[in-house]
Structures are given as C-alpha cells and as structure tokens.
Coordinates of C-alpha atoms and ligand atoms in Angstrom, one line a residue:
X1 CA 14.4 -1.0 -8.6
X2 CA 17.7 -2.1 -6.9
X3 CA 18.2 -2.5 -3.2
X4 CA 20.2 -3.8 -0.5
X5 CA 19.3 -6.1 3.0
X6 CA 21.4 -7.9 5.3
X7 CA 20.0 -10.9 7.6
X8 CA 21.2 -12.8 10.1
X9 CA 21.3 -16.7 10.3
X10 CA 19.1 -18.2 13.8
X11 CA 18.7 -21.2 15.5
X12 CA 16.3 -23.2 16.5
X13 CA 15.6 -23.4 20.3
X14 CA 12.7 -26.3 18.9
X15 CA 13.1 -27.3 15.7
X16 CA 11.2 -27.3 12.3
X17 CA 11.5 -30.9 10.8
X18 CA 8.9 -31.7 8.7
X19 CA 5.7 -30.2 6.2
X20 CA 2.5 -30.2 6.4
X21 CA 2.2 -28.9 2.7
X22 CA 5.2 -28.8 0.5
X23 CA 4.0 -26.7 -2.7
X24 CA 3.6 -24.0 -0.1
X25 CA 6.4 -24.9 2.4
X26 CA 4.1 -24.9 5.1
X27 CA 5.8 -26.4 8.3
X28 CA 4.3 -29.6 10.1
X29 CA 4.4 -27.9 13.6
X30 CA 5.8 -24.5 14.9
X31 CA 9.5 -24.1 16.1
X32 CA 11.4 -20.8 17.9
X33 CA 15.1 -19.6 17.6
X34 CA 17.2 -17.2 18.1
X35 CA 18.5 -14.6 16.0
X36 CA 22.0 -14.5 15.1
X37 CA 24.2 -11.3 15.9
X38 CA 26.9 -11.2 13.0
X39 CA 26.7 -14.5 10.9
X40 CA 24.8 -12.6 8.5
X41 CA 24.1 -12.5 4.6
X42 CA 23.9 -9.5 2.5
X43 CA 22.1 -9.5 -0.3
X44 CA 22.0 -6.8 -3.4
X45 CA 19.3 -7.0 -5.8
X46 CA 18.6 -5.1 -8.8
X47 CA 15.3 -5.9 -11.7
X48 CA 16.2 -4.3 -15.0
X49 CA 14.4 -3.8 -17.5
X50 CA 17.2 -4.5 -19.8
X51 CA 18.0 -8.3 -18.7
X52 CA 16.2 -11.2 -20.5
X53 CA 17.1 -13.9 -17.7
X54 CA 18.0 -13.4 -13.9
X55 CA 21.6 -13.9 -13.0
X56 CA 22.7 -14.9 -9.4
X57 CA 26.7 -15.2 -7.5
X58 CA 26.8 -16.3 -4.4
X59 CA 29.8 -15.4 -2.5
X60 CA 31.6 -14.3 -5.9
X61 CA 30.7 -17.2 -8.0
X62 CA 27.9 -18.6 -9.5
X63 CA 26.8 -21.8 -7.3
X64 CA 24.5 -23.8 -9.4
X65 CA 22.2 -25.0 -6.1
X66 CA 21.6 -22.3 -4.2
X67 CA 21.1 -20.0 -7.4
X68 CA 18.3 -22.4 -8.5
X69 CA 16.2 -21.6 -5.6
X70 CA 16.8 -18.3 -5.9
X71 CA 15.7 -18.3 -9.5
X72 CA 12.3 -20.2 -8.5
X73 CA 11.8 -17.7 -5.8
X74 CA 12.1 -14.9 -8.1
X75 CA 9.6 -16.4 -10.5
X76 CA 7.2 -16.8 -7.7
X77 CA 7.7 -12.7 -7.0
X78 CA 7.0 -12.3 -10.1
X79 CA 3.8 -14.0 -10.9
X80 CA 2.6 -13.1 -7.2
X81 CA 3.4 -8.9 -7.6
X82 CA 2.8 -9.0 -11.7
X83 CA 6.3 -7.7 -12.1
X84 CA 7.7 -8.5 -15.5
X85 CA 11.5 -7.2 -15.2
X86 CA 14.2 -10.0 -14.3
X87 CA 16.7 -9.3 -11.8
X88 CA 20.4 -9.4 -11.1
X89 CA 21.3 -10.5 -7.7
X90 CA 24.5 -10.3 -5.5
X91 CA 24.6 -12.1 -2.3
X92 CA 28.0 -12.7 0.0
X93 CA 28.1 -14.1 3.6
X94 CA 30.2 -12.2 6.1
X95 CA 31.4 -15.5 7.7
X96 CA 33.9 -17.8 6.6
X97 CA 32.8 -19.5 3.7
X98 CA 33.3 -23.0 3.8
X99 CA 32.4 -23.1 7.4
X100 CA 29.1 -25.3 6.5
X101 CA 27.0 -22.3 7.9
X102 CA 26.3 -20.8 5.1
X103 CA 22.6 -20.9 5.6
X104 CA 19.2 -21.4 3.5
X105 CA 18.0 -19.1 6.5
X106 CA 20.1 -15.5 6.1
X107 CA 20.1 -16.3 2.7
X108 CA 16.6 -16.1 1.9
X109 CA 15.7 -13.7 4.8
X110 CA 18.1 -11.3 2.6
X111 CA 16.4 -11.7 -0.5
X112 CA 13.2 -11.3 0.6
X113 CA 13.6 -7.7 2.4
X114 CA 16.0 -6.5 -0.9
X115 CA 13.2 -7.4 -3.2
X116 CA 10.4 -5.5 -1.3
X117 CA 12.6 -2.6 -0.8
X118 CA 13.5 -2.6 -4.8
X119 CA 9.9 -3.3 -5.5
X120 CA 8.7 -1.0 -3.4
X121 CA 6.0 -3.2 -2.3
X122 CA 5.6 -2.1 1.7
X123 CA 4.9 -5.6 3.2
X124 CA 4.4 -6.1 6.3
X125 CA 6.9 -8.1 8.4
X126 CA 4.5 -10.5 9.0
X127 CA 4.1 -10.5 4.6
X128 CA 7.8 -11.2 4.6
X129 CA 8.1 -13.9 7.2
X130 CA 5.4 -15.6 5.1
X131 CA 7.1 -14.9 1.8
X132 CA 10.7 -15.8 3.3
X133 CA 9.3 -19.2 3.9
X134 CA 8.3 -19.8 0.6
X135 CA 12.1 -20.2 -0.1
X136 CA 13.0 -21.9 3.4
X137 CA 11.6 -22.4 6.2
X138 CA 13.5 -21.5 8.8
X139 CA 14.2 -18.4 6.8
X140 CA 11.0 -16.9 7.9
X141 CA 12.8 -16.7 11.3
X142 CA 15.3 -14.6 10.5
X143 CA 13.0 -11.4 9.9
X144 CA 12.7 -11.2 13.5
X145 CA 14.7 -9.3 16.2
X146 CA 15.8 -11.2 18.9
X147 CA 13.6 -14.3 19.6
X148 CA 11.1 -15.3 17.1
X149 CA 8.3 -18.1 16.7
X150 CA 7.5 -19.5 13.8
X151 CA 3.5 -20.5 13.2
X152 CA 2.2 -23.8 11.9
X153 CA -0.5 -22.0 10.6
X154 CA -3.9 -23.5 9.9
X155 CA -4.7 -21.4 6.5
X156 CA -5.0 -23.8 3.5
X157 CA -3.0 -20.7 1.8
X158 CA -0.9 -20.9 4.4
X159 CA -1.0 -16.9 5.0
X160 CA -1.0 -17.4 9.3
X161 CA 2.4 -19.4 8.7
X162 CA 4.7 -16.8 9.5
X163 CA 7.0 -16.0 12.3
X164 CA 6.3 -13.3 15.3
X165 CA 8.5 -12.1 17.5
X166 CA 8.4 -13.7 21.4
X167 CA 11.0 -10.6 22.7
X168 CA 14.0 -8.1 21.7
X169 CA 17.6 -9.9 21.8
X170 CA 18.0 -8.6 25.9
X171 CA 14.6 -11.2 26.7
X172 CA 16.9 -14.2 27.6
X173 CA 20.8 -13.2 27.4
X174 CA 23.3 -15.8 26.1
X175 CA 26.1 -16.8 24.1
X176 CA 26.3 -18.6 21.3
X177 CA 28.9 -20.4 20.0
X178 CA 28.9 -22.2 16.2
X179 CA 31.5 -25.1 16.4
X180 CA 32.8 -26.0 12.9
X181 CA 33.7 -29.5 12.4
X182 CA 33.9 -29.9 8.9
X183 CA 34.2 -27.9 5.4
X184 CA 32.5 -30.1 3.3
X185 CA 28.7 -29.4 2.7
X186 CA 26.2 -32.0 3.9
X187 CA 25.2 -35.2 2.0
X188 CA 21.5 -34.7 2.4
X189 CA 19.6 -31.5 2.6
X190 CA 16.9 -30.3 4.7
X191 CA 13.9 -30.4 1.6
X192 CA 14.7 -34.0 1.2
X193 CA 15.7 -35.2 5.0
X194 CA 12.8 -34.2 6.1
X195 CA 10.3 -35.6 3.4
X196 CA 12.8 -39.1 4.3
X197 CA 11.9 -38.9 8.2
X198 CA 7.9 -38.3 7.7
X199 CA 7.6 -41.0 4.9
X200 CA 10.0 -43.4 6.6
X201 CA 11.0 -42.9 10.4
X202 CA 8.4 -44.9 13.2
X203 CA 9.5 -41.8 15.5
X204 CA 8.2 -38.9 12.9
X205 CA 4.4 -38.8 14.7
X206 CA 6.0 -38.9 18.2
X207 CA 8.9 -36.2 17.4
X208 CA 5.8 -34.0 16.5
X209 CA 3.9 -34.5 19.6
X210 CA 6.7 -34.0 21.3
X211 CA 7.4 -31.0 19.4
X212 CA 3.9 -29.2 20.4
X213 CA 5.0 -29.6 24.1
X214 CA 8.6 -28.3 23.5
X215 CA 6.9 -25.3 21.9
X216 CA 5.0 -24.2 25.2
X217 CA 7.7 -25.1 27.3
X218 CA 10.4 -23.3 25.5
X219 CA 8.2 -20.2 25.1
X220 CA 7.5 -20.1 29.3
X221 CA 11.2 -20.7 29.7
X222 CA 12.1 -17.6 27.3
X223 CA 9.1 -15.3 28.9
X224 CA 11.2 -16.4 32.4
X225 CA 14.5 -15.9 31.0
X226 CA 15.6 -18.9 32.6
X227 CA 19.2 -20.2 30.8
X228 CA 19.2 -23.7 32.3
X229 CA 15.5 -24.4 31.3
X230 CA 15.9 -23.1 27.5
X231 CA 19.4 -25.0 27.1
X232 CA 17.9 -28.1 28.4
X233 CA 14.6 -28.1 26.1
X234 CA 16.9 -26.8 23.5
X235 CA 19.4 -30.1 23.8
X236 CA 16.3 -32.2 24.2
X237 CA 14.7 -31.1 21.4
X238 CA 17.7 -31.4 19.1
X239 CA 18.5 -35.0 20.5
X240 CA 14.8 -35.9 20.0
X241 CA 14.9 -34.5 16.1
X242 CA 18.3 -36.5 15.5
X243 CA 16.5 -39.8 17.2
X244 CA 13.3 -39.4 14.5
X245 CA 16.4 -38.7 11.8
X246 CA 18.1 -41.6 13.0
X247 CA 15.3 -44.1 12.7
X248 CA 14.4 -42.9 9.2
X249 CA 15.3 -45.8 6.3
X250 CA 17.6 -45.4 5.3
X251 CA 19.3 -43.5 7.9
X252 CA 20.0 -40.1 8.4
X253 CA 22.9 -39.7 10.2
X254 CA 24.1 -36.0 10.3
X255 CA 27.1 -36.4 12.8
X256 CA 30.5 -37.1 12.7
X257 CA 33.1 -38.3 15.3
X258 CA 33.9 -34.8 16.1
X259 CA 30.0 -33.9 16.7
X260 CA 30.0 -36.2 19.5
X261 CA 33.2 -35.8 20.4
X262 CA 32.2 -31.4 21.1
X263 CA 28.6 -33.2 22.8
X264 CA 30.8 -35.2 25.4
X265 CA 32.6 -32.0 26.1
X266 CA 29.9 -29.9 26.7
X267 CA 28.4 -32.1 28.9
X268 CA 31.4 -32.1 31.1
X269 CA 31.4 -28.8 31.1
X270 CA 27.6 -29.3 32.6
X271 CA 28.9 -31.3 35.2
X272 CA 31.8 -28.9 36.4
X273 CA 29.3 -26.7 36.9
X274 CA 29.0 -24.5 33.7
X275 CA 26.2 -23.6 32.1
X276 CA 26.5 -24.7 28.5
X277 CA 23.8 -27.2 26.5
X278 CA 24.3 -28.3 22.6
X279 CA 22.0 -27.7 19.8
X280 CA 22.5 -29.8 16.2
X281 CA 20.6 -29.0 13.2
X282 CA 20.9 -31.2 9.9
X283 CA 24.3 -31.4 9.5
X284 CA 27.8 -31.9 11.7
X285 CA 28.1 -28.4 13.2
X286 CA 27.2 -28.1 16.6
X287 CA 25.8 -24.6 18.2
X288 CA 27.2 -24.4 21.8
X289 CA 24.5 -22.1 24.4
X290 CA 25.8 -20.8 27.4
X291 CA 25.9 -17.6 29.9
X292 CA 26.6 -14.4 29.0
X293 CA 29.8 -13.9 29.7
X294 CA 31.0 -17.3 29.4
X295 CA 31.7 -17.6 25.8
X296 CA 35.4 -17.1 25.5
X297 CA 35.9 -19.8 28.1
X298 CA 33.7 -22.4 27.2
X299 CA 35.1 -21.9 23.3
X300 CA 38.7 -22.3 25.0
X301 CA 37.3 -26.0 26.4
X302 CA 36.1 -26.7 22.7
X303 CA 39.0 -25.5 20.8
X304 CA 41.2 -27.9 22.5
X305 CA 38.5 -31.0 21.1
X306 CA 40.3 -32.7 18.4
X307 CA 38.7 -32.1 15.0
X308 CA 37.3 -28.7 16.1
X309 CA 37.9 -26.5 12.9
X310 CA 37.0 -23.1 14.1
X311 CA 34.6 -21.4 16.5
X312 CA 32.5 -18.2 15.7
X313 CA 30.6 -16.4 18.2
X314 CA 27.7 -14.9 18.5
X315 CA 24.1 -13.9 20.9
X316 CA 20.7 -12.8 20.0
X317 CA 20.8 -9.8 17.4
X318 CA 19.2 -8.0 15.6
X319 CA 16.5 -9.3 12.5
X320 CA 16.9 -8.9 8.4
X321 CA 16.9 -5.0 7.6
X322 CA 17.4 -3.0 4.9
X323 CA 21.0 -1.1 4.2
X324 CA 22.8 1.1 1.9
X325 CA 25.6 0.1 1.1
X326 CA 25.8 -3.0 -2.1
X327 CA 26.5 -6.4 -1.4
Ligands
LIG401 C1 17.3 -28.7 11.1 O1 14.6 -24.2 6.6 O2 16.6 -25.5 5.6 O3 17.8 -26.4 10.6 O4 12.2 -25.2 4.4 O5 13.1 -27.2 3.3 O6 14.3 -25.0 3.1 P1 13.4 -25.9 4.0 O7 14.2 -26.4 5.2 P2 15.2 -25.5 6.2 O8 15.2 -26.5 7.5 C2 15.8 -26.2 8.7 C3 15.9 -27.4 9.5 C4 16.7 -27.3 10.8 C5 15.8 -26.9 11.9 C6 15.4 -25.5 12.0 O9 16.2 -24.6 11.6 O10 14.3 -25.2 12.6

C-alpha cells in the first residue's frame, strides 16, 4: 500500500492552451514536448487504513494549493478503483525550489505512477497518461520517455486523451536550458488563463487552427531530427500562444522585462550563427533549445542578461518510473 515514483517536468514543443471539456480535463487540441532529464519530482505515497483524512507536504511543508488538487485527485482514485483507505503523501522537487518550475506536470506525473504501484492496480501507460491528465494536463506528458504527443482525443469519456510516445530521448538530440527570471509564483494559473483566452481572446479559434498545423509539422520535424526546424515551430508556436494570451480581456501578460530581455538575446545568438530558439509557457521563465553540445555556452551568453536568476540544464530524459527509495 505505499510506494515511491519520480517524474520528470517536459516541455512543450506545441503547446496545450485550452479545453475542450473541463470536468474531464480533456485538451482543446493535441500538443508534444519533451521530457525533462533531472528537473524531476519524487513522490511517496502511502493509503492506511488507520488515517481518517489524506495529509499532503510538498517540499517539507504543507502548501495549501497544490495539496488541494492533490486531495481532489485522490478522491477521484478513490471513487474510480473503489478504494476506501486515505492516504499520506510526500512529494519534494529535486530542483531549486523557488525557481517558478516547480511544475503541475512532474508533480502529478509522480503521483499517478506512486498510486498504481501502491494500489497495485497494473495500468497501462496509456491508463496513466489518461489518469495523469485528470490532475493536469500537461502532466500526462510526463509518463513518456523521450518525446511524447499528447492526444485530443474524440472519446466523450475522454479515454483516447492520453499521451504516446513519438521516440526515445536520442530521436532529436538537444539541450535545454530553463532560464529563471523570477522567484515569485505567477499571478494567474494555467486552469483559469486558459478558460480567460477561449471565453475572451479574438485569436483563441485561430491559435487552434494554427495549433493543428504546428502539430504535423513539429512531429515531421522530430521524425527528421532536424534542430533548426523544431526550434523554429517551437518559438513560433510559443509566440503564437502568448499573442492569443495577449489579446484575451483582460490581458494575460506572462512576461517580464527580463523575459524579453533573454528573447533578444537568444535571437542574437541566432544571428551569430548559433543554434538556439526560445520557448515560454504561462509564466516569466523562459526554456532556451539549442545543439547538443552547446549548452554551457549559450547559458554563459544568458547568465550575463541582467535579471537572469539562475540557469538549470537539462535534454530529453527519461519518463515517470517507479523507485525505491522514499521521497
Ligand atoms: C502553457 O497542464 O498546467 O505549460 O491541465 O489546467 O493543469 P491544467 O494546465 P497545465 O497547462 C500547461 C500549459 C502550458 C503549455 C503546455 O505545457 O503544453
């Protein structure tokens, strides 16, 4: 009844922004990333017959909004698998905390492959991609090895929303950087950004249209392993998600002078001749791309960016797995 899984964060090569259903968390269009090597979340939990409420920490302490969801998503294992027992669960990040990374995505990936090991309930991955994205989205991602797709899904139930895997971490080499630019954690969050942008933003229709053509694109450039073609649709896609944010009312605006400032870098960068594209989810980090190889120096460009915090770094890995020792 108790066991252990560590998952990594990802990012999205083409984003997720939007639902089609949100009871189910069923995503508007599909979206691919890449899996983390590193930034990673491990996650202990134990159901006891002897607890008469579920108790959460995150990172040592007990954080009101993220235990919340985890509390919801444990209600939902419940009354899905008939399990009665409550649970205790321990979770820590092995990045910096603080560094506005700790994701939704790791997070929920790692909870999901604890509880069907403690369970015992032998789902498939597929089972807990779909089950991962009942507590966020782009946590069904993170299941994956290397490079995974995420699927829309047509299923009222939303059973074919789950994410496959497109190839093993060696399909497309590259490094990743995560540029930190702030510590404090973002005003709005993806559940409710997103819901703003499709109620509000003239663009949402067109950013998912555009998405559908991204997809294909992205997956041809992966399949190739061409860099410069998946770093460009990557930007694009990003800058074409933060244009739909930006038009939403009222605004979503994620970035900070620093954000922009590490975009104008990059792109100089670009035009010396490097290899290196930006990628931006909802909030001011900023995800650097580039050659294998290359990360030390272009991190050494974006270190010396005013405002730059810190710099982890990272390349494909490895998808959420089961482990031994606790959290
Ligand atoms: C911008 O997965 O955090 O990072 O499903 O509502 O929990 P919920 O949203 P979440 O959204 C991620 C949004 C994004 C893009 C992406 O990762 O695809």
């Amino acid at each position: 009844m108790k066991a252990t899984a560590r998952a990594p964060s990802n990012v999205a090569l083409v984003k997720y922004w939007g639902k089609r259903d949100r009871r189910l968390n069923l995503p508007a269009t599909g979206s691919i990333s890449v899996t983390l090597d590193g930034l990673e979340t491990v996650t202990t939990v134990a159901f006891d017959r002897a607890l008469d409420a579920d108790t959460c920490t995150i990172d040592g302490t007990a954080d009101p909004r993220g235990a919340r969801r985890v509390l919801a998503f444990l209600d939902l294992v419940r009354t899905r698998f008939g399990v009665t027992e409550h649970a205790r669960v321990r979770s820590r990040n092995d990045f910096p905390t603080g560094a506005g990374l700790a994701s939704s995505a790791s997070g929920f990936a790692a909870l999901t492959v604890a509880i069907d090991a403690a369970l015992g309930l032998g789902l498939s991955r597929e089972e807990l991609s779909a089950l991962a994205r009942r507590g966020s989205g782009s946590a069904a991602r993170s299941l994956i090895d290397g490079f995974a797709e995420m699927r829309a899904g047509t299923a009222e139930d939303g059973s074919d929303a789950f994410a496959v895997a497109l190839g093993p971490p060696d399909l497309c080499p590259m490094d990743v950087l995560a540029v930190v630019t702030t510590h404090q954690p973002k005003a709005v969050g993806s559940t409710e950004g997103m819901e703003r942008t499709e109620r509000t933003s003239p663009y949402y229709r067109a950013w998912v249209e555009q998405t559908l053509a991204d997809l294909d694109a992205m997956r041809e450039a992966l399949r190739a392993s061409d860099l410069e073609r998946v770093g460009t649709i990557a930007e694009e896609n990003a800058m074409r998600m933060h244009a739909a944010m930006l038009a939403s009312s009222p605004p979503l605006l994620y970035w900070n002078g620093t954000t922009l400032d590490v975009v104008r870098e990059v792109a100089r960068l670009r035009q010396g001749g490097e290899g290196a594209w930006v990628t931006i989810d909802a909030g001011p980090q900023v995800k650097v791309l580039c050659a294998p190889g290359r990360g030390e120096h272009v991190a050494a460009r974006i270190e010396a960016v005013g405002g730059v915090l810190a710099i982890l770094r990272s390349r494909p890995g490895r998808g959420a797995h089961v482990v031994e020792d606790a959290a």
